[in-house]
mmCIF file of C-alpha atoms in Angstrom:
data_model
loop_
_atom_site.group_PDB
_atom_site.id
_atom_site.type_symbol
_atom_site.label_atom_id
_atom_site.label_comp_id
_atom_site.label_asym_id
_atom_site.label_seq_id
_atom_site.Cartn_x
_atom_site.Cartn_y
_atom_site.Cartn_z
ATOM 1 C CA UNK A 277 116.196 135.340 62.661
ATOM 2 C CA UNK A 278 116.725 136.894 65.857
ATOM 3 C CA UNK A 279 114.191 139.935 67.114
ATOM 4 C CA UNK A 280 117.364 142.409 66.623
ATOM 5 C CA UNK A 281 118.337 141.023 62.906
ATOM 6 C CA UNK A 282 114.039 141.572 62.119
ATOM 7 C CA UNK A 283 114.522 145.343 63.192
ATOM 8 C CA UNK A 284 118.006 145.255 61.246
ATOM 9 C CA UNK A 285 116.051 143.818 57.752
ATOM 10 C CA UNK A 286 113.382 146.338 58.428
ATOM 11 C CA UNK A 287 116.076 149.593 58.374
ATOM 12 C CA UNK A 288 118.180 148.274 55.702
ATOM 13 C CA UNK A 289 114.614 147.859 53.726
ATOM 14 C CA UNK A 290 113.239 151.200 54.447
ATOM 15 C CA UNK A 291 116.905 153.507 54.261
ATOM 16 C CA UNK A 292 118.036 153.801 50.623
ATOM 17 C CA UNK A 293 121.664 154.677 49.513
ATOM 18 C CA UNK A 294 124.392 154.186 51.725
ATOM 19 C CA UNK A 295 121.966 154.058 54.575
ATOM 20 C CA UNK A 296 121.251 150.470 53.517
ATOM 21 C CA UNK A 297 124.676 149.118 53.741
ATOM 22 C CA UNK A 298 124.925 150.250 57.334
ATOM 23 C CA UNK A 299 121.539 148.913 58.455
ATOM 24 C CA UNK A 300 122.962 145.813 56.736
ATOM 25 C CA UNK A 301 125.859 145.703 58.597
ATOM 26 C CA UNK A 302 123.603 146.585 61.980
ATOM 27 C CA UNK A 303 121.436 143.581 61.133
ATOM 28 C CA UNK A 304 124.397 141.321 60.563
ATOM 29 C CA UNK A 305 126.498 142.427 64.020
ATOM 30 C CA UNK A 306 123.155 141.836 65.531
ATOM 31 C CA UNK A 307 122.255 138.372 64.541
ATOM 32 C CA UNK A 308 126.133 137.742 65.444
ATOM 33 C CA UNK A 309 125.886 138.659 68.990
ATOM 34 C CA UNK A 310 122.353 136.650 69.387
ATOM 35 C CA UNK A 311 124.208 133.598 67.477
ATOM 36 C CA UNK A 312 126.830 133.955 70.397
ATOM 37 C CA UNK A 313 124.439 134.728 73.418
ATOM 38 C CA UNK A 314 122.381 130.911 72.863
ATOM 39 C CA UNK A 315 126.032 129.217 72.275
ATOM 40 C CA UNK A 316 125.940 127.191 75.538
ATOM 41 C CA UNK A 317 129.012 126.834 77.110
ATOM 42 C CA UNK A 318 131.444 123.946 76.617
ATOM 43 C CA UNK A 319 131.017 121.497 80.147
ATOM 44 C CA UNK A 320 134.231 119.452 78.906
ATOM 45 C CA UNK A 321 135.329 116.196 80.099
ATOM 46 C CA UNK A 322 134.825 114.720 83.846
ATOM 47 C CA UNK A 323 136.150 111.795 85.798
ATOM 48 C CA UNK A 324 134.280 109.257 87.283
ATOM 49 C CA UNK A 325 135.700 106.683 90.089
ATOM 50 C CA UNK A 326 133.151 103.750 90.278
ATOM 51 C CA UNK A 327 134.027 100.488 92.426
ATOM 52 C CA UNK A 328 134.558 97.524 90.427
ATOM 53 C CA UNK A 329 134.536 93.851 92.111
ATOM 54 C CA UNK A 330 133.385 90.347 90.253
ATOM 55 C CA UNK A 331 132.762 87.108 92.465
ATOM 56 C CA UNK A 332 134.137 85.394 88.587
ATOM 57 C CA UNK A 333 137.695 86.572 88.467
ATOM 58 C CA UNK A 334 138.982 86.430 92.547
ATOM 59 C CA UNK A 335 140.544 89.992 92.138
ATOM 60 C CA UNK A 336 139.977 92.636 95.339
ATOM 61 C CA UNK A 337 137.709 95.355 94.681
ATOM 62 C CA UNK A 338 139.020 98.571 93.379
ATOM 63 C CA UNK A 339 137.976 101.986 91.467
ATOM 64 C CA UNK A 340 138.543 102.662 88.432
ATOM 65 C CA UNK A 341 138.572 105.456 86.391
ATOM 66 C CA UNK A 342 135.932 106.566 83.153
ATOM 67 C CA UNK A 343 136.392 109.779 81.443
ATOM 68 C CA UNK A 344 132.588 110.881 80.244
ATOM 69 C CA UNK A 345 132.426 113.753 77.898
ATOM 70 C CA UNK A 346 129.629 116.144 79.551
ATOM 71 C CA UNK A 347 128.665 117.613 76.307
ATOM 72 C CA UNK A 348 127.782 114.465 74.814
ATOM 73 C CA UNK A 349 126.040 113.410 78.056
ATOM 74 C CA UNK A 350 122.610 113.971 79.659
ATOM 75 C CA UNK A 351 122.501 115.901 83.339
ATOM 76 C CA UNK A 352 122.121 112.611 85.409
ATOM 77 C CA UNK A 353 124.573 110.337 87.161
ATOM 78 C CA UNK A 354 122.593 107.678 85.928
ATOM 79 C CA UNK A 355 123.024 109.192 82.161
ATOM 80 C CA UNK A 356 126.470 108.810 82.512
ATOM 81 C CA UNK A 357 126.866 105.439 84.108
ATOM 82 C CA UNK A 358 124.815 104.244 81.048
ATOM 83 C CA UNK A 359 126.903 106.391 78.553
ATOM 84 C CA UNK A 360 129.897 104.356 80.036
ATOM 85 C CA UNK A 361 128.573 101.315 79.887
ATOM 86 C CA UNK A 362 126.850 101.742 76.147
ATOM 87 C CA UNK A 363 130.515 103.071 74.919
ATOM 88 C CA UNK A 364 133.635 102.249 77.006
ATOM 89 C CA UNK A 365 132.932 99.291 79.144
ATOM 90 C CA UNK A 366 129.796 97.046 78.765
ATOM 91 C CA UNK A 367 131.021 94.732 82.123
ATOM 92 C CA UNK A 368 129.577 97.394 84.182
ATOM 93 C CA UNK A 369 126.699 95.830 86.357
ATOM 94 C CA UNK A 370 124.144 98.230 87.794
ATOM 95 C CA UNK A 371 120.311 98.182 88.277
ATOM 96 C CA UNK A 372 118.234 100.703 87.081
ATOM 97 C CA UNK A 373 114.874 100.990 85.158
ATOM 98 C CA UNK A 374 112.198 103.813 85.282
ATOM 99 C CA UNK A 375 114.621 106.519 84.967
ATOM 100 C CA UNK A 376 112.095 108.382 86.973
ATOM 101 C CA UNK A 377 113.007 108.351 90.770
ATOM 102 C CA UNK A 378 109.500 106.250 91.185
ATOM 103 C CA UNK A 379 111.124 102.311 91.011
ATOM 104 C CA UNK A 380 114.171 102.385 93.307
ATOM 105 C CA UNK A 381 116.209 100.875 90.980
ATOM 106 C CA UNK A 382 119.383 102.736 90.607
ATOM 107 C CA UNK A 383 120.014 103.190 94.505
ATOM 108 C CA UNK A 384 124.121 103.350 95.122
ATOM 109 C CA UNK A 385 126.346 105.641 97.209
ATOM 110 C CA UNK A 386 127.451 108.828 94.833
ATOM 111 C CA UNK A 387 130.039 111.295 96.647
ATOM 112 C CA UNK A 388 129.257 109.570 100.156
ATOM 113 C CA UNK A 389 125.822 109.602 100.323
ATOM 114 C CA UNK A 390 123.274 107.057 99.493
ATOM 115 C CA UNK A 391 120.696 108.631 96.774
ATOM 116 C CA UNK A 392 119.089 107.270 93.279
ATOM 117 C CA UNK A 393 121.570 107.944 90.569
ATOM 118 C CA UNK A 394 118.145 109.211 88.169
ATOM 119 C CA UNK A 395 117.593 111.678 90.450
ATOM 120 C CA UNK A 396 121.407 113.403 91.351
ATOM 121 C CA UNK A 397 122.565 115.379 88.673
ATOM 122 C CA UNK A 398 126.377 116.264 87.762
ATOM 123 C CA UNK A 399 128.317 118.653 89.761
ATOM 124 C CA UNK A 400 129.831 120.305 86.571
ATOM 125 C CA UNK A 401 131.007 123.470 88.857
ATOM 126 C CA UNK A 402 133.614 120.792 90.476
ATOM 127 C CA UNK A 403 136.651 119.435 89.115
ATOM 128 C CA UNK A 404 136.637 116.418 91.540
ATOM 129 C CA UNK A 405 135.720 113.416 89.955
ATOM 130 C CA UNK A 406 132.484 111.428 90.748
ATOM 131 C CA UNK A 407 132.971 108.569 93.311
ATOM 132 C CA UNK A 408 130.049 106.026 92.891
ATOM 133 C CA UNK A 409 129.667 103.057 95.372
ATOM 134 C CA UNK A 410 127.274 100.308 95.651
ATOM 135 C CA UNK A 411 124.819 100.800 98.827
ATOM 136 C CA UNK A 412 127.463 100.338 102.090
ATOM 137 C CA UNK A 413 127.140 97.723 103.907
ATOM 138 C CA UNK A 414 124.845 94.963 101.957
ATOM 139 C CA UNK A 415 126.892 92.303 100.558
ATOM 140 C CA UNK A 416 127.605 92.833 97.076
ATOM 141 C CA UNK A 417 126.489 90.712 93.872
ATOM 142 C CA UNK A 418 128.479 92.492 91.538
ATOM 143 C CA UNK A 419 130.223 96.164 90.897
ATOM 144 C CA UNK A 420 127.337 98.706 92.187
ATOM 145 C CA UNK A 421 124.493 95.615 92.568
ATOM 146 C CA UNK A 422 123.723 95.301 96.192
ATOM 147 C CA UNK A 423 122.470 91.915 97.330
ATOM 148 C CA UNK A 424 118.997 92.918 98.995
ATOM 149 C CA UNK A 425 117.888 89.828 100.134
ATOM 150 C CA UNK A 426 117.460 90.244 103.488
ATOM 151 C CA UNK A 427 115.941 93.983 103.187
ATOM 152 C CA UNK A 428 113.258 92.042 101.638
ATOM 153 C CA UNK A 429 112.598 89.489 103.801
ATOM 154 C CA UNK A 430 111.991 91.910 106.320
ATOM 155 C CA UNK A 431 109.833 93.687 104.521
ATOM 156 C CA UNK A 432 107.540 90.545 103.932
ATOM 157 C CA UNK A 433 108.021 89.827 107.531
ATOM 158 C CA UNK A 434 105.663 92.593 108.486
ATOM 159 C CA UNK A 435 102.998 91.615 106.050
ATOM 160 C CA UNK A 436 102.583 94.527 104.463
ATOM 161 C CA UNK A 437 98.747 94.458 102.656
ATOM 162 C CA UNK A 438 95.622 94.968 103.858
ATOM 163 C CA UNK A 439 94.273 92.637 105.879
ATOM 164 C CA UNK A 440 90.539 92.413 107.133
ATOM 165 C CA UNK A 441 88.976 90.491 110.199
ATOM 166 C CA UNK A 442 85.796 89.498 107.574
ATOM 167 C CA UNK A 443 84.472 89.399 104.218
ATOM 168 C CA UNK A 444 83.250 92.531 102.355
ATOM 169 C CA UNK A 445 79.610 93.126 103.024
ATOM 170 C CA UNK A 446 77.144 92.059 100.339
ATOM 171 C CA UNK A 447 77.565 94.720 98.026
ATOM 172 C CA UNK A 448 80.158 96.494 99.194
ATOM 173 C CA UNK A 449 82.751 97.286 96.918
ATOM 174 C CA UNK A 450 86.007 99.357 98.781
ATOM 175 C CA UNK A 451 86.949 99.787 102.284
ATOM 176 C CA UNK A 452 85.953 103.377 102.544
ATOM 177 C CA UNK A 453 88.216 105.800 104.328
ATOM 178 C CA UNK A 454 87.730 109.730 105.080
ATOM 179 C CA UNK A 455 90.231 112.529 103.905
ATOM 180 C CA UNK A 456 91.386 113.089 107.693
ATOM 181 C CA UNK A 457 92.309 108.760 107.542
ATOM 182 C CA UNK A 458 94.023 109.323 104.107
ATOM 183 C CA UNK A 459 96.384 112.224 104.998
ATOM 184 C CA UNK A 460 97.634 109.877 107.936
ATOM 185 C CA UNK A 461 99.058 107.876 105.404
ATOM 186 C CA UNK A 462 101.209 110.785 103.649
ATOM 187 C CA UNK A 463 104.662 109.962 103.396
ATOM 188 C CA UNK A 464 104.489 106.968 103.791
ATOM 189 C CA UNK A 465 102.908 105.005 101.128
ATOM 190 C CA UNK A 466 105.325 106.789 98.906
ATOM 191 C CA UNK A 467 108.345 105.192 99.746
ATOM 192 C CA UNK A 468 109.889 103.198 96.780
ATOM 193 C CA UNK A 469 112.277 100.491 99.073
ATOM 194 C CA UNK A 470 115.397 101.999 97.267
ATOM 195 C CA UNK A 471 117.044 101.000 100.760
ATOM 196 C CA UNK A 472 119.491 104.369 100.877
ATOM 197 C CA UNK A 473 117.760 104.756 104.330
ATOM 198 C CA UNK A 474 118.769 101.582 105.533
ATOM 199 C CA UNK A 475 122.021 101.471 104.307
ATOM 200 C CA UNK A 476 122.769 104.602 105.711
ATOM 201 C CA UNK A 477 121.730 103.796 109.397
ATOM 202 C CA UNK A 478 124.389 102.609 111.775
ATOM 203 C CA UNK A 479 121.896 101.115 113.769
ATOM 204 C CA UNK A 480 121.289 98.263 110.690
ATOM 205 C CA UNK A 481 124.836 98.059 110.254
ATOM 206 C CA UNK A 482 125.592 96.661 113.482
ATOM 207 C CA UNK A 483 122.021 94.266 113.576
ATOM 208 C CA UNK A 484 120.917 93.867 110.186
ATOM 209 C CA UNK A 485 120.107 90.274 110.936
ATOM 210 C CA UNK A 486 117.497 91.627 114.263
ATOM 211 C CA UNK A 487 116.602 95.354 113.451
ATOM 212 C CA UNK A 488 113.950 95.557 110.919
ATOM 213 C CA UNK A 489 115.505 99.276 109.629
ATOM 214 C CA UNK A 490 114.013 102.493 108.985
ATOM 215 C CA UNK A 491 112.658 101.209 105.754
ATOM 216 C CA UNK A 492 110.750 98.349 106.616
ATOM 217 C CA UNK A 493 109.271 100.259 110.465
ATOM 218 C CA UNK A 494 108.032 103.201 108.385
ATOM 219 C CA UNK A 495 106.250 100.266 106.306
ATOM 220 C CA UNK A 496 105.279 98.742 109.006
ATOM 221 C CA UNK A 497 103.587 101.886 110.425
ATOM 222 C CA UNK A 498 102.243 102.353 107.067
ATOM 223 C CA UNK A 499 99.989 99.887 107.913
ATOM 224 C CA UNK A 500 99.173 100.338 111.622
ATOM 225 C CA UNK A 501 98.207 103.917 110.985
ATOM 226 C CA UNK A 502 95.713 102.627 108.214
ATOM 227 C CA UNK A 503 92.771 102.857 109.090
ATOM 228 C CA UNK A 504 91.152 99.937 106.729
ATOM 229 C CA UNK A 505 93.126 97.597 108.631
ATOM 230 C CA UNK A 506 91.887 95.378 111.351
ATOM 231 C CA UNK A 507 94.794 93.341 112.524
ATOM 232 C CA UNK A 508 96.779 96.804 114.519
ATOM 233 C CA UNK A 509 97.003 94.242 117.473
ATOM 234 C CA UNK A 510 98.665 91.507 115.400
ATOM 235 C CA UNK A 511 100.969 93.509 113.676
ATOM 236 C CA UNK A 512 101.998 95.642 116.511
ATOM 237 C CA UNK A 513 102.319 92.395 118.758
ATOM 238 C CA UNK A 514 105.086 90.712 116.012
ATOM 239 C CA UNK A 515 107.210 93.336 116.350
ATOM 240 C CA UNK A 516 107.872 93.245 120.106
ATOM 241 C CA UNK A 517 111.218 92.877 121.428
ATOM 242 C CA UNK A 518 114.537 94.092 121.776
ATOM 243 C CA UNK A 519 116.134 94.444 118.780
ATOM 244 C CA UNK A 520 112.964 94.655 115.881
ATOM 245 C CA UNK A 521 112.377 98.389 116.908
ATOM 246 C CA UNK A 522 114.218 99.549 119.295
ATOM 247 C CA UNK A 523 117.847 99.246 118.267
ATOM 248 C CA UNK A 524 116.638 102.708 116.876
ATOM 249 C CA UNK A 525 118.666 105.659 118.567
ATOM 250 C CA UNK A 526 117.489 108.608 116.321
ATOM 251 C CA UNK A 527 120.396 109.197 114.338
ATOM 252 C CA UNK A 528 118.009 110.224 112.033
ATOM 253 C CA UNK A 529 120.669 109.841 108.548
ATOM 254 C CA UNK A 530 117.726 107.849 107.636
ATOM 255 C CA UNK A 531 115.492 111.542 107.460
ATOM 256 C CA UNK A 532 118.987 113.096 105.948
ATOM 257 C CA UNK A 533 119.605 110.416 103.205
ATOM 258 C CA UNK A 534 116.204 109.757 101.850
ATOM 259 C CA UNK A 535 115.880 110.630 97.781
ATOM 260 C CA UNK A 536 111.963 111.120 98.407
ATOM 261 C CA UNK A 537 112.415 113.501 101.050
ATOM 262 C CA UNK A 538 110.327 110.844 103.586
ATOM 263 C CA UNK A 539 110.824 110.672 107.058
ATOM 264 C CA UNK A 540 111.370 106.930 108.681
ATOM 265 C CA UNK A 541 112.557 108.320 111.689
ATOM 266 C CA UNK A 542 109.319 110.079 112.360
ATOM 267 C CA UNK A 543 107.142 106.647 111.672
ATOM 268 C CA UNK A 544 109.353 104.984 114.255
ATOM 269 C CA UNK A 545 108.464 107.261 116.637
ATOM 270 C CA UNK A 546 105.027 107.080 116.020
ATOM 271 C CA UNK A 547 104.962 103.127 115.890
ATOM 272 C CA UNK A 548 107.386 102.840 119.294
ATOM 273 C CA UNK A 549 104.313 105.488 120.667
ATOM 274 C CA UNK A 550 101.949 103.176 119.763
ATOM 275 C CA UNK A 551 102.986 100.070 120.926
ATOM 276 C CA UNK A 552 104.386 101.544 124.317
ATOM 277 C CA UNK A 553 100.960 104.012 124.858
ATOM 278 C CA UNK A 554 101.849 107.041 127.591
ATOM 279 C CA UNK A 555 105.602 106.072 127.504
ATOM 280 C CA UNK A 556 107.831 108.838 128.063
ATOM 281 C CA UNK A 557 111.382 107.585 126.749
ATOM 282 C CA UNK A 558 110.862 108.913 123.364
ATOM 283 C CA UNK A 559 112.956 111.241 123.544
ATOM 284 C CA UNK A 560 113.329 115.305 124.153
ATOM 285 C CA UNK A 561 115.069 116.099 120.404
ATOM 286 C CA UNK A 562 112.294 114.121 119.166
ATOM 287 C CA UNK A 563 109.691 115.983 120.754
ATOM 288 C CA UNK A 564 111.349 118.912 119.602
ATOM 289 C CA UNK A 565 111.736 117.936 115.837
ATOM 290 C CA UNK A 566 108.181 116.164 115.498
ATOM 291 C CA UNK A 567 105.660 118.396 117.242
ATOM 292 C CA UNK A 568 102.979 116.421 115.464
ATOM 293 C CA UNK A 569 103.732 113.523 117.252
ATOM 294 C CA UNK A 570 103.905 114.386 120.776
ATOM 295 C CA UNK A 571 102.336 117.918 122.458
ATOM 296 C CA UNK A 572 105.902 119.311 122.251
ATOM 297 C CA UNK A 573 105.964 119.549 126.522
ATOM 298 C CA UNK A 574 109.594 118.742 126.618
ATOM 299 C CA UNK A 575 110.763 121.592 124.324
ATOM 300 C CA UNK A 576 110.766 124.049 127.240
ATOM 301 C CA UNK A 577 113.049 121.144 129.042
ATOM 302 C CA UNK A 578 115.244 120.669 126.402
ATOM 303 C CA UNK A 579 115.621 124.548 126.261
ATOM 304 C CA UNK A 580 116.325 125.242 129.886
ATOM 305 C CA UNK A 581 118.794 122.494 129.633
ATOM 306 C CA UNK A 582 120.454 124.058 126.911
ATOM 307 C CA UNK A 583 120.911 127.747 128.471
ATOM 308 C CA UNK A 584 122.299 125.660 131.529
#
C-alpha cells in the first residue's frame, strides 16, 4: 500500500460515522492515482532493418525488416537482435558474448556508426527504424559477421607481449613499475579489438593490406610506452615505412567512433613522435587537440592563422 492509502487507512480508522466512508473513499482515490503514477508507459512496436547476405544461397545482400515489441524487450540493440533471433528468425548470424561492452564481440554498424550493439541502447523517442550493418568495409562471413582476419594478423604482427632482453633475476618475481610508468599506459591497455575504429577510418579502407590501423598502432604504442619492455628499438624499427604508420592523416573518426571512449589517434601521434624524435610534421590541429603530447607552441600559429 502506497504512503497516501497508509494515511487514508489511518483516517477511515480513527473518524467514526459517515466520516469513515469518506476517508475510505480518500484512501481508495489515493491508492488509484499511485497505481497509475508507477504504470510505465507503453514503448510499442519498432522496426528494425538489418542486412542479410549468405555465401550458401548466391542471392545479393539486402535488408530486411523485424518488428520487435519494445515492451517485451530489454533496452539494448543487442537485446533485440537476440529477441529476433530466439523468436522470428533463428538464420540470423551475429557474434556476441559478454553482454558487457568488455569482449568486443557484438561490434557492427547501428544507424551509421560503428559501436558494440551491448552497449547502444534503443532510440524509443524515434519512429525511424533501426538500421544495423556488419562493420563497413571487412569482407563479410555471413549477415552482421565481419571476417577479421587480417585485423588480426596485424595485430600479431606487432608482437604485442612483454618481451625482456634477460631472464628474471634470482628471486625476482614481477617486473616492477612506478605509478607515474603505469598511468602512461591509461587508455590504452583497455582497448577490447572490437575493430569499430578501424572500420571507421578511411585511411584502412583504402590500404588495409599496408596500414596497420588505429587499432593495432595504439597497440603497438601500448607497448613502446611500457616501461617493462626492453625491445622499444625492435618494435619501433618494424614499423618503419611508408604505409605501416603513416598513411595516418588525422581524420580522427577513429577518436569519434570508439565504444570505450579511447583515443588511437592520440597513440599515433605519440608513436610517429617517437620514432621520428624532434620532427615537426605532426601537425598544428594535433598540437592543438593533444597538449599532452607536444608543448602546445603551434596553438598561437594555428590561431593567428585562423583570424587571418
Amino acid at each position: 500500500m502506497s504512503v497516501l492509502g497508509r494515511v487514508g487507512f489511518r483516517l477511515a480508522a480513527r473518524v467514526p460515522g459517515a466520516n469513515r466512508v469518506v476517508a475510505a473513499r480518500f484512501s481508495s482515490v489515493a491508492t488509484q492515482a499511485d497505481l497509475k503514477l508507477q504504470t510505465p508507459k507503453k514503448k510499442g512496436d519498432k522496426q528494425f532493418k538489418i542486412y542479410r547476405w549468405s555465401p550458401e544461397n548466391g542471392e545479393k545482400p539486402f535488408l530486411q525488416t523485424y518488428t520487435v515489441d519494445l515492451d517485451q524487450c530489454g533496452p539494448m540493440i543487442l537485446d533485440a537482435i537476440i529477441k529476433i533471433k530466439n523468436e522470428q528468425d533463428s538464420t540470423l548470424t551475429f557474434r556476441r558474448s559478454c553482454r558487457e561492452g568488455i569482449c568486443g564481440s557484438c561490434a557492427m554498424n547501428i544507424n551509421g556508426i560503428n559501436t558494440l550493439a551491448c552497449l547502444c541502447s534503443i532510440d524509443t523517442s524515434s519512429p525511424e527504424p533501426v538500421k544495423i550493418y556488419p562493420l563497413p568495409h571487412f569482407f563479410v562471413v555471413k549477415d552482421l559477421v565481419p571476417d577479421l582476419s587480417l585485423f588480426y594478423a596485424q595485430y600479431r604482427s606487432i608482437q604485442p607481449w612483454l618481451q625482456r632482453k634477460g631472464p628474471k633475476a634470482p628471486g625476482q618475481k614481477e617486473y616492477l613499475q612506478s605509478k607515474e610508468d603505469r598511468k602512461k599506459l591509461d587508455g590504452m591497455y583497455e582497448c577490447i579489438l572490437c575493430a569499430c575504429c578501424s572500420a571507421a577510418c578511411p585511411s584502412y579502407w583504402w590500404n588495409a593490406d599496408r596500414y596497420l590501423g588505429p587499432a593495432v598502432l595504439m597497440q603497438a604504442y601500448r607497448w613502446v610506452a611500457d616501461s617493462r619492455d626492453e625491445h622499444t628499438a625492435e618494435r619501433l624499427a618494424r614499423l618503419e615505412g611508408d604505409f605501416k604508420v603513416y598513411r595516418c592523416h588525422k581524420i580522427l573518426n577513429c577518436s569519434a567512433t570508439c565504444p570505450k571512449n579511447l583515443k588511437p589517434a592520440q597513440a599515433i601521434v605519440k608513436l610517429k613522435e617517437a620514432m621520428s624524435p624532434g620532427s615537426s610534421d605532426l601537425g598544428l590541429v594535433h598540437d592543438v587537440m593533444y597538449g599532452d603530447v607536444f608543448s602546445g607552441s603551434h596553438a598561437e600559429e594555428l590561431e593567428k592563422a585562423q583570424i587571418q
